[in-house]
Amino acid sequence: MDVTGYCTGAGSIINQVIVNPGPAIGSVTYNIIPSANGCNGPTTNYVVTVYPLPVPVISGPAHVCATTSDIYFTATGMTGYNWTVSAGGNIVGSASTSSVTVTWNDPGAQWVHVIYTNTYGCTGAGGTQYPVTVDSTTIGGSVTGGTVISLGQPTDTLVLTGKRGTALKWQKRLGEDPFDDIPGSSGLLKYVEIPASAGSWEYRTGVQNGICPLVYSDPDTVVVIDGPVARQWNGAKDGNWNRSDRSEEHTSELQ
């Protein structure tokens, strides 16, 4: 038996703190023997039933994205529900039922807490606190560096700036075609390639922060013409007439 706090004693009053850590119902049987003038009376057995204190179990998402609203649950059929959340969240609606809706405003380590009275009328001393990790929302940022180039020449360096999260992939499209993923571009903050044909090419990046949804950057356009392009040149980079004074190295993708 897990019940503790009981012991033998004497006197007309039993005054003991009995503890049942649960989860099962426990009991203590006191054998009470009266005595007077040196004579013992018949033994009386007195059974004390000791109910366990409730330890709420919380279920719900433990890793969420800021600005989302999420639902957390605990056992039904109890009374006196009282939900609270850390400063980075707000409870939407009632905080006194078996479930609660929380809107998470601030990223970082947050929590949701509940306490209630069980069907035996017992209330846990501290309730249960459930940790929640909140990720900042994704920011796609912008791609810059688009220029006008001649067919067969590499683009200037396309650069992803202003993002929040990881650059999962680069994409490109010609004209109004659907965007296609660029193989091997995961994690790149800069990108260079030789476009396959003349036309207007758009480049963008897919960014994701933690478990928040993927967001695409603002795209930038590289115009490819089938002919020479007049570009300002002052030899600042090298002697290649096909490179302007603002060009970067064009021989490979840059990370």
Short mmCIF file of C-alpha atoms in Angstrom, two decimals:
data_model
loop_
_atom_site.label_atom_id
_atom_site.label_comp_id
_atom_site.label_asym_id
_atom_site.label_seq_id
_atom_site.Cartn_x
_atom_site.Cartn_y
_atom_site.Cartn_z
CA MET A 1 0.00 0.00 0.00
CA ASP A 2 1.35 3.41 -0.95
CA VAL A 3 -0.63 5.30 1.69
CA THR A 4 1.62 6.85 4.35
CA GLY A 5 1.26 9.00 7.45
CA TYR A 6 -0.64 6.61 9.71
CA CYS A 7 0.71 5.06 12.94
CA THR A 8 -0.46 3.51 16.22
CA GLY A 9 -1.33 5.77 19.10
CA ALA A 10 -3.46 6.36 22.19
CA GLY A 11 -6.15 8.80 23.21
CA SER A 12 -9.67 9.65 22.25
CA ILE A 13 -8.79 11.47 19.00
CA ILE A 14 -7.00 10.25 15.89
CA ASN A 15 -5.31 13.24 14.27
CA GLN A 16 -2.98 12.13 11.49
CA VAL A 17 -2.15 13.44 7.99
CA ILE A 18 -2.56 10.53 5.60
CA VAL A 19 -1.03 10.82 2.14
CA ASN A 20 -1.98 8.86 -0.96
CA PRO A 21 0.37 9.66 -3.86
CA GLY A 22 -1.97 7.76 -6.21
CA PRO A 23 -3.12 6.97 -8.70
CA ALA A 24 -5.24 4.22 -7.04
CA ILE A 25 -7.58 4.67 -4.11
CA GLY A 26 -5.99 3.62 -0.82
CA SER A 27 -7.29 2.94 2.66
CA VAL A 28 -6.19 2.72 6.28
CA THR A 29 -7.93 0.54 8.88
CA TYR A 30 -7.71 1.68 12.49
CA ASN A 31 -8.29 -0.99 15.17
CA ILE A 32 -9.81 0.95 18.08
CA ILE A 33 -9.70 -0.79 21.48
CA PRO A 34 -11.46 1.00 24.37
CA SER A 35 -10.06 0.64 27.86
CA ALA A 36 -11.48 1.55 31.28
CA ASN A 37 -10.48 0.55 34.79
CA GLY A 38 -7.84 -1.77 33.40
CA CYS A 39 -10.28 -3.66 31.25
CA ASN A 40 -10.37 -3.63 27.40
CA GLY A 41 -13.61 -3.45 25.50
CA PRO A 42 -14.42 -5.01 22.11
CA THR A 43 -12.28 -3.91 19.14
CA THR A 44 -13.86 -1.63 16.55
CA ASN A 45 -12.39 -1.43 13.04
CA TYR A 46 -12.65 1.99 11.39
CA VAL A 47 -11.71 2.21 7.69
CA VAL A 48 -10.49 5.50 6.26
CA THR A 49 -10.61 5.72 2.45
CA VAL A 50 -7.87 7.94 1.05
CA TYR A 51 -8.43 9.31 -2.44
CA PRO A 52 -5.43 10.37 -4.58
CA LEU A 53 -4.83 14.00 -5.46
CA PRO A 54 -5.37 14.67 -9.18
CA VAL A 55 -2.34 15.09 -11.42
CA PRO A 56 -3.76 16.56 -14.65
CA VAL A 57 -2.44 15.31 -17.97
CA ILE A 58 -2.32 17.93 -20.75
CA SER A 59 -2.29 17.07 -24.44
CA GLY A 60 -1.80 19.47 -27.33
CA PRO A 61 0.96 20.78 -29.60
CA ALA A 62 4.29 21.25 -27.81
CA HIS A 63 5.97 23.04 -30.74
CA VAL A 64 4.01 25.80 -32.47
CA CYS A 65 4.37 28.91 -34.61
CA ALA A 66 3.81 32.41 -33.26
CA THR A 67 0.42 34.00 -34.06
CA THR A 68 -1.28 30.58 -34.28
CA SER A 69 -4.16 29.49 -32.04
CA ASP A 70 -3.89 26.00 -30.59
CA ILE A 71 -6.14 23.83 -28.41
CA TYR A 72 -4.99 22.02 -25.25
CA PHE A 73 -6.96 19.28 -23.49
CA THR A 74 -7.11 17.58 -20.11
CA ALA A 75 -9.44 15.01 -18.50
CA THR A 76 -13.17 15.57 -18.88
CA GLY A 77 -15.76 15.23 -16.12
CA MET A 78 -13.86 17.21 -13.48
CA THR A 79 -14.81 20.50 -11.82
CA GLY A 80 -13.08 23.75 -11.00
CA TYR A 81 -10.92 23.84 -14.12
CA ASN A 82 -8.49 26.76 -14.08
CA TRP A 83 -6.17 27.25 -17.07
CA THR A 84 -3.32 29.77 -17.18
CA VAL A 85 -0.60 30.47 -19.75
CA SER A 86 2.77 32.19 -19.77
CA ALA A 87 3.11 35.86 -20.71
CA GLY A 88 3.73 35.00 -24.36
CA GLY A 89 0.21 33.68 -24.92
CA ASN A 90 -3.43 34.65 -24.50
CA ILE A 91 -6.37 32.41 -23.64
CA VAL A 92 -9.20 32.79 -26.13
CA GLY A 93 -12.61 32.23 -24.57
CA SER A 94 -13.20 30.21 -21.41
CA ALA A 95 -10.41 29.07 -19.09
CA SER A 96 -12.71 26.91 -16.96
CA THR A 97 -13.49 23.87 -19.12
CA SER A 98 -11.58 20.70 -19.95
CA SER A 99 -9.94 22.36 -22.97
CA VAL A 100 -8.55 25.78 -23.74
CA THR A 101 -7.61 27.73 -26.87
CA VAL A 102 -4.36 29.68 -26.71
CA THR A 103 -3.02 32.27 -29.15
CA TRP A 104 0.77 32.41 -28.98
CA ASN A 105 2.14 35.93 -29.45
CA ASP A 106 5.80 35.73 -28.45
CA PRO A 107 8.43 33.21 -29.58
CA GLY A 108 10.55 31.21 -27.17
CA ALA A 109 9.88 28.91 -24.22
CA GLN A 110 6.24 29.22 -23.10
CA TRP A 111 3.84 27.06 -21.08
CA VAL A 112 0.21 26.22 -20.40
CA HIS A 113 -1.02 25.17 -16.93
CA VAL A 114 -4.19 23.60 -15.53
CA ILE A 115 -5.54 22.65 -12.12
CA TYR A 116 -8.90 21.06 -11.30
CA THR A 117 -10.91 19.18 -8.67
CA ASN A 118 -11.43 15.49 -9.39
CA THR A 119 -14.59 13.41 -8.92
CA TYR A 120 -13.61 12.64 -5.30
CA GLY A 121 -13.54 16.34 -4.46
CA CYS A 122 -9.74 16.50 -4.30
CA THR A 123 -7.71 19.34 -5.79
CA GLY A 124 -4.04 18.89 -6.64
CA ALA A 125 -1.62 21.16 -4.86
CA GLY A 126 0.14 22.43 -7.96
CA GLY A 127 -1.67 21.22 -11.06
CA THR A 128 0.33 20.50 -14.21
CA GLN A 129 2.46 22.80 -16.35
CA TYR A 130 3.00 21.83 -19.99
CA PRO A 131 6.00 23.32 -21.85
CA VAL A 132 5.47 24.79 -25.33
CA THR A 133 8.16 25.99 -27.76
CA VAL A 134 7.02 28.86 -29.99
CA ASP A 135 8.88 29.63 -33.24
CA SER A 136 8.97 33.10 -34.79
CA THR A 137 7.00 33.46 -38.00
CA THR A 138 8.86 32.94 -41.26
CA ILE A 139 9.95 35.97 -43.29
CA GLY A 140 10.69 35.23 -46.93
CA GLY A 141 12.84 38.30 -47.60
CA SER A 142 13.77 39.44 -51.09
CA VAL A 143 16.04 38.36 -53.93
CA THR A 144 18.14 41.12 -55.49
CA GLY A 145 20.74 41.26 -58.23
CA GLY A 146 18.64 40.81 -61.34
CA THR A 147 20.04 42.46 -64.47
CA VAL A 148 19.91 42.32 -68.28
CA ILE A 149 22.39 39.84 -69.73
CA SER A 150 23.21 38.22 -73.04
CA LEU A 151 22.25 34.63 -73.76
CA GLY A 152 25.08 32.34 -72.73
CA GLN A 153 26.35 34.67 -70.02
CA PRO A 154 25.96 34.04 -66.26
CA THR A 155 23.62 36.10 -64.17
CA ASP A 156 25.01 38.61 -61.75
CA THR A 157 24.99 37.25 -58.20
CA LEU A 158 21.41 36.86 -56.98
CA VAL A 159 21.29 37.52 -53.23
CA LEU A 160 18.63 36.62 -50.66
CA THR A 161 18.29 39.28 -47.95
CA GLY A 162 15.89 40.14 -45.15
CA LYS A 163 14.81 36.57 -44.43
CA ARG A 164 13.93 34.84 -41.15
CA GLY A 165 14.48 31.11 -41.33
CA THR A 166 16.38 28.67 -43.52
CA ALA A 167 16.58 28.96 -47.29
CA LEU A 168 15.25 25.54 -48.24
CA LYS A 169 15.35 25.94 -52.01
CA TRP A 170 15.67 28.34 -54.92
CA GLN A 171 13.15 28.37 -57.74
CA LYS A 172 13.03 29.88 -61.21
CA ARG A 173 10.59 30.29 -64.04
CA LEU A 174 10.58 31.62 -67.57
CA GLY A 175 7.84 34.14 -68.29
CA GLU A 176 4.55 33.04 -66.77
CA ASP A 177 5.48 29.36 -66.50
CA PRO A 178 5.16 27.66 -63.09
CA PHE A 179 8.16 27.94 -60.80
CA ASP A 180 10.54 24.96 -60.81
CA ASP A 181 12.84 23.94 -57.95
CA ILE A 182 16.56 24.39 -58.61
CA PRO A 183 18.38 21.17 -57.60
CA GLY A 184 21.21 21.54 -55.09
CA SER A 185 20.17 25.04 -54.00
CA SER A 186 19.15 24.26 -50.41
CA GLY A 187 20.85 26.54 -47.88
CA LEU A 188 22.22 28.99 -50.45
CA LEU A 189 21.98 32.71 -49.76
CA LYS A 190 23.49 33.57 -53.15
CA TYR A 191 22.95 31.99 -56.54
CA VAL A 192 24.42 32.25 -60.03
CA GLU A 193 23.63 30.35 -63.21
CA ILE A 194 23.66 30.60 -66.98
CA PRO A 195 19.99 30.75 -68.10
CA ALA A 196 19.07 28.16 -70.71
CA SER A 197 17.25 30.48 -73.10
CA ALA A 198 16.40 34.06 -73.83
CA GLY A 199 13.45 35.63 -72.05
CA SER A 200 12.44 37.01 -68.69
CA TRP A 201 13.58 34.71 -65.85
CA GLU A 202 12.26 35.12 -62.30
CA TYR A 203 14.18 33.77 -59.30
CA ARG A 204 12.90 33.35 -55.74
CA THR A 205 13.69 31.41 -52.56
CA GLY A 206 11.55 29.22 -50.29
CA VAL A 207 12.25 30.02 -46.62
CA GLN A 208 11.02 28.25 -43.48
CA ASN A 209 11.61 29.07 -39.81
CA GLY A 210 11.22 26.11 -37.44
CA ILE A 211 7.81 24.51 -37.92
CA CYS A 212 6.20 27.69 -39.26
CA PRO A 213 4.90 27.57 -42.83
CA LEU A 214 7.26 27.97 -45.77
CA VAL A 215 7.18 31.47 -47.28
CA TYR A 216 8.57 32.52 -50.67
CA SER A 217 10.75 35.58 -51.03
CA ASP A 218 9.95 38.48 -53.29
CA PRO A 219 11.39 37.43 -56.67
CA ASP A 220 13.84 39.27 -58.87
CA THR A 221 14.04 39.21 -62.65
CA VAL A 222 16.92 38.49 -64.99
CA VAL A 223 16.23 39.51 -68.59
CA VAL A 224 18.16 37.41 -71.13
CA ILE A 225 18.43 38.72 -74.69
CA ASP A 226 19.74 36.93 -77.73
CA GLY A 227 22.36 39.54 -78.53
CA PRO A 228 24.95 41.81 -77.01
CA VAL A 229 24.16 43.96 -73.95
CA ALA A 230 25.71 47.37 -73.47
CA ARG A 231 27.17 47.44 -69.97
CA GLN A 232 29.25 49.98 -68.15
CA TRP A 233 32.82 48.74 -67.77
CA ASN A 234 35.88 50.28 -66.22
CA GLY A 235 38.08 47.24 -65.69
CA ALA A 236 37.48 47.24 -61.95
CA LYS A 237 37.04 43.46 -61.88
CA ASP A 238 39.14 42.18 -64.76
CA GLY A 239 39.56 42.53 -68.49
CA ASN A 240 36.38 40.69 -69.45
CA TRP A 241 34.18 43.07 -71.47
CA ASN A 242 31.13 40.96 -70.59
CA ARG A 243 31.38 41.99 -66.94
CA SER A 244 30.27 45.33 -65.60
CA ASP A 245 32.01 47.15 -62.78
CA ARG A 246 29.35 45.85 -60.38
CA SER A 247 29.64 42.20 -61.33
CA GLU A 248 30.74 39.49 -58.91
CA GLU A 249 32.53 36.25 -59.68
CA HIS A 250 30.29 34.34 -62.08
CA THR A 251 32.02 30.96 -62.33
CA SER A 252 30.05 29.14 -59.62
CA GLU A 253 27.19 29.33 -57.14
CA LEU A 254 28.12 31.23 -54.00
CA GLN A 255 26.97 30.39 -50.49
#
